[in-house]
XYZ file of C-alpha atoms in Angstrom:
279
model
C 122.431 82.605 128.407
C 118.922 81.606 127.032
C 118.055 79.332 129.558
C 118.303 79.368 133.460
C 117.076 76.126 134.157
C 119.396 73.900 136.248
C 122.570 76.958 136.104
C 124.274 78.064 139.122
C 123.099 81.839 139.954
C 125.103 84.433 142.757
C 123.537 87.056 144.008
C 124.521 89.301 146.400
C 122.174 91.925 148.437
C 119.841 88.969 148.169
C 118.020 89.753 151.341
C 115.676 92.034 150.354
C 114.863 94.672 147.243
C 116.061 93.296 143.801
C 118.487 90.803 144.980
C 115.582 89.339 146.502
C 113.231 89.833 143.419
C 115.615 88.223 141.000
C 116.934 85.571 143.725
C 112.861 84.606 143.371
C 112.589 84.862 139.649
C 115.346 82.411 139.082
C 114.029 80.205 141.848
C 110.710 80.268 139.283
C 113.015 79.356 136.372
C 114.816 75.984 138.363
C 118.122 78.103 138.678
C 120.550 76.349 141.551
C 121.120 79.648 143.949
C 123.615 81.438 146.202
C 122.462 84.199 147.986
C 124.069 86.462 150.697
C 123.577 89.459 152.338
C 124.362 91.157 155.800
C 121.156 91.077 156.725
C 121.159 87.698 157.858
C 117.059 87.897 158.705
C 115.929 89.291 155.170
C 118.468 86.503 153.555
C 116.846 83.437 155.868
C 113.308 84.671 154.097
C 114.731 85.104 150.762
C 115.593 81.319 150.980
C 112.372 79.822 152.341
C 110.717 81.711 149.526
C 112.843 80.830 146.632
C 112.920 77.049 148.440
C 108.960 77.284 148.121
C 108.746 78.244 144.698
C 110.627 75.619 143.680
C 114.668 75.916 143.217
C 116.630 72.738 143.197
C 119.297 74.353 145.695
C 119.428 76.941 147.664
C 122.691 78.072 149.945
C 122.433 81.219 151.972
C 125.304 82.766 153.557
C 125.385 85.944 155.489
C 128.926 88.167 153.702
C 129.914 91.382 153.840
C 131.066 92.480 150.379
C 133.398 95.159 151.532
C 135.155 92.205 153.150
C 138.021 91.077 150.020
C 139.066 87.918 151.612
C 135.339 86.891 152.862
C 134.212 87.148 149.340
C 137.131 85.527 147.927
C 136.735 82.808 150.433
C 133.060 82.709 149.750
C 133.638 82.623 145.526
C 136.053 79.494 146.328
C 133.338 77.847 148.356
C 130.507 78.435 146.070
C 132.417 76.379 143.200
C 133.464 73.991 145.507
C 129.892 73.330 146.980
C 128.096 73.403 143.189
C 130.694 72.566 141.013
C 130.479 75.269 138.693
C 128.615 78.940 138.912
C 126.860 80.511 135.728
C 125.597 83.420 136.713
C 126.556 86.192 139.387
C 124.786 89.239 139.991
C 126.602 91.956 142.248
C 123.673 93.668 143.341
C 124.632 94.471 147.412
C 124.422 98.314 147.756
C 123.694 101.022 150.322
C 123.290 105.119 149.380
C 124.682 107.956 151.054
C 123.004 111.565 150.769
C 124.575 114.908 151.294
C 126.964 117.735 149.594
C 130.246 116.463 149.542
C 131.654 119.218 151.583
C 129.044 118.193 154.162
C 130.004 114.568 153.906
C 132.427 112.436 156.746
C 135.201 110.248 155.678
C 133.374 107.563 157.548
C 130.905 107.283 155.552
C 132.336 107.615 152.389
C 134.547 104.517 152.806
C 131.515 102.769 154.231
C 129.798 103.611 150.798
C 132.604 103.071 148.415
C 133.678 100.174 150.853
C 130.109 98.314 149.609
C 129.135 99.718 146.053
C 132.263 99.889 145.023
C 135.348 97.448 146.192
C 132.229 94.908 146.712
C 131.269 94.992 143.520
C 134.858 94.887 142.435
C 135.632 92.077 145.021
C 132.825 89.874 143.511
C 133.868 90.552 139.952
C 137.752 89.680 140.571
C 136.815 86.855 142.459
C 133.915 84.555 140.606
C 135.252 86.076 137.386
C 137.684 82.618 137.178
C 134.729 80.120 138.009
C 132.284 81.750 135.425
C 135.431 81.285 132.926
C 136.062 77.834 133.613
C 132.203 77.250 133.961
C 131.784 77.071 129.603
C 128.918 78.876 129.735
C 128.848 82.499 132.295
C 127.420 85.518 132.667
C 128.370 88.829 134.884
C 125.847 91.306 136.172
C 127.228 94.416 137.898
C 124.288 96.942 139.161
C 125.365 100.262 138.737
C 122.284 102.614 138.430
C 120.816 105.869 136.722
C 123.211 107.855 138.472
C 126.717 105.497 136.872
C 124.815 107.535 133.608
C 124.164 110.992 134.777
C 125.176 112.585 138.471
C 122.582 114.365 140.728
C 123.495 116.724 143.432
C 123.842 115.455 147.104
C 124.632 111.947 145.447
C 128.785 112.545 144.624
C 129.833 109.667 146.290
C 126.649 107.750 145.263
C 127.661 108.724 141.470
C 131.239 107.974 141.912
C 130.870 104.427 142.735
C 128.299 103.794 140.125
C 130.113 105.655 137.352
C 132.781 103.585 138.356
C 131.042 100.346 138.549
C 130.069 100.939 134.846
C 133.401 101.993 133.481
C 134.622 98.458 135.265
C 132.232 96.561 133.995
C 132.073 97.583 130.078
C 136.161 97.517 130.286
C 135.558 93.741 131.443
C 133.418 92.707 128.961
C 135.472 94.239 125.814
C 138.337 91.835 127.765
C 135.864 88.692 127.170
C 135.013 89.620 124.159
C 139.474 90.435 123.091
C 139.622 86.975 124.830
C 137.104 84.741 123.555
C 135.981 83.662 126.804
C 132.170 82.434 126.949
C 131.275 85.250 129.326
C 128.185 87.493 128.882
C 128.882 90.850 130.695
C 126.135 93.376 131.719
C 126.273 96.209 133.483
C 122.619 97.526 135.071
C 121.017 100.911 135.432
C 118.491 101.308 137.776
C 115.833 104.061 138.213
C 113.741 104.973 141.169
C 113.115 101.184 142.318
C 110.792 100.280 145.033
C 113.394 99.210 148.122
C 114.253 100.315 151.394
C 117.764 101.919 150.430
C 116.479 105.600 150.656
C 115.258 104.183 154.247
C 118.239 102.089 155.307
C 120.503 105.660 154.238
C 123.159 107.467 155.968
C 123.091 111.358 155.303
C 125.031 114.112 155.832
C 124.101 116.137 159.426
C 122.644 118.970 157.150
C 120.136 116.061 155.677
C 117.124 115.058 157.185
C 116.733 111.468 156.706
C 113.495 110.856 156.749
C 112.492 113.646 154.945
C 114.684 112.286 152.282
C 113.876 108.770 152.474
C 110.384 110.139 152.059
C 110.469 112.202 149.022
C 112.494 109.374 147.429
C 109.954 106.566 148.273
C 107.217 109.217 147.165
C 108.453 111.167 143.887
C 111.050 108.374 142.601
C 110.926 105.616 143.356
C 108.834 104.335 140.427
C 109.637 100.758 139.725
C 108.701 97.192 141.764
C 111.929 95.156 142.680
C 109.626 92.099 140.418
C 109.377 94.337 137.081
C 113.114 95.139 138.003
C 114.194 91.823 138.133
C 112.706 90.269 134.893
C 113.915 93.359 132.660
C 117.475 92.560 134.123
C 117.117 88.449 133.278
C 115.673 89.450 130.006
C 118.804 91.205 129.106
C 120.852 88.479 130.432
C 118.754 86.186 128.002
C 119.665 88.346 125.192
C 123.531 88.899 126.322
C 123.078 92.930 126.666
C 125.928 94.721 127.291
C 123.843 97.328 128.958
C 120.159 97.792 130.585
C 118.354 100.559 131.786
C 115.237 99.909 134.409
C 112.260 102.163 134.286
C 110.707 104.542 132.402
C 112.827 107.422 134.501
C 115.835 106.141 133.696
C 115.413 105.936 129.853
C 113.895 109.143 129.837
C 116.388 111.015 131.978
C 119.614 109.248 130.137
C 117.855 110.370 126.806
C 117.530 114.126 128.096
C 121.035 113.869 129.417
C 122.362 112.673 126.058
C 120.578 115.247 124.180
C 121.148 118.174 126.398
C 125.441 117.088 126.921
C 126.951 118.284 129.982
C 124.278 121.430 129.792
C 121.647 118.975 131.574
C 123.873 119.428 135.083
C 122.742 122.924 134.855
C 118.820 121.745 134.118
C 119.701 119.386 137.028
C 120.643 122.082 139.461
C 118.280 124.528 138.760
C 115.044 121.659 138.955
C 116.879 120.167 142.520
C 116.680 123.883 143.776
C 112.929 123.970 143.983
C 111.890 120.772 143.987
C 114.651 118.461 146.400
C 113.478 119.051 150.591
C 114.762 121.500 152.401
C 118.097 120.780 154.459
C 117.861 121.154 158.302
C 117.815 124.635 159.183
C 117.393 125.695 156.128
């Protein structure tokens, strides 16, 4: 997809972060949008900007994605209302920090509930209209941690992993297919966003002690840079992009080192991750 003038862009988790960056940068490029979110605030200023800066069409609609027959609805409604949709970016995510034996049920379906089934429920769903659209592209964030796992991020690393292994699987069934769909799965670094804010934890975490050190020692990247290194490997049909200098470095180590770099991991987490309360 060369050009995103005039083409029919989804994007969820567009209220704020890099659904919000990229819902701006195709705004800039005359790209018809969709955007959604829960946060139904963040999402009403994500459409007066991208309105301001120019694109054609904007529709904003608050959706949960963990809700399979709101996004299926919403998929239906989007074609209906456009007439076609070209691009779709499942980008709608929330984190979730503790050991696993620390962790509640609650809030691991909550997490797998959104970066998980709500990445699958916008795939499964839109998948048809970017088919019949002639010319379509798929974007599924998954994130640094869908290519290596950290401690305190199981659930975190699940979903992702799993995000990735759905959406290479999908494109190799384009490809078998010959359907005109570009598929892309995303890895993400340390971006600049609230998520490390907006985080549940386990009760052993301190939140904002962890929200802190992530906003301080890794969260590296603006949501802006973000968003144009994910278009430009939707302009050149990449089947996979890292984003930030953290996450190419840290897949590279993790390649080299094999399944020895969990024990590099653990050992650099030890002294360097904040204390947990009590601790």
């Amino acid at each position: 997809m060369q050009d995103l003038r005039d083409k029919v862009v989804v994007i969820t988790g567009a209220g704020s972060g890099i659904g919000r960056a990229l819902s701006l940068a195709c705004a800039r490029r005359g790209s018809l949008l969709a955007l959604s979110d829960v946060n139904a605030e963040g999402l009403a200023e994500t459409g007066r900007l991208a309105e301001s800066l120019g694109a054609p069409k904007v529709r904003t609609d608050t959706l949960d994605v963990a809700d399979r027959a709101a996004v299926l609805a919403y998929a239906d409604d989007v074609a209906e209302t456009f007439g076609r949709v070209n691009l779709v970016v499942n980008n709608a995510g929330v984190a979730l920090a503790g050991d696993l034996v620390d962790l509640e049920f609650e809030d691991i379906d909550w997490l797998l509930g959104v970066n998980l089934h709500g990445v699958l429920n916008g795939t499964k769903a839109f998948l048809p209209h970017l088919i019949a659209s002639g010319e379509g592209h798929l974007v599924n964030i998954s994130s640094l941690f869908g290519l290596m796992s950290m401690p305190g991020q199981s659930m975190y690393n699940a979903a992702k992993y799993a995000v990735r292994g759905m959406t290479e699987s999908v494109r190799e069934e384009m490809l078998i297919a010959g359907h005109p769909v570009g598929v892309t799965a995303v890895h993400p670094g340390g971006i600049k966003t609230a998520i490390a804010r907006s985080a549940r934890v386990s009760a052993k975490e301190d939140q904002a002690a962890t929200a802190a050190y992530f906003d301080k020692h890794l969260a590296r990247t603006t949501p802006e840079k973000a968003a144009e290194v994910i278009l430009a490997g939707v302009e050149k049909e990449k089947a996979r992009v890292l984003v930030g200098a953290d996450a190419h470095a840290l897949h590279l180590v993790s390649t080299v080192l094999g399944s020895r770099y969990q024990d590099v991991v653990a050992r650099f987490a030890r002294r360097a991750m904040p204390p947990k309360k009590g601790v």
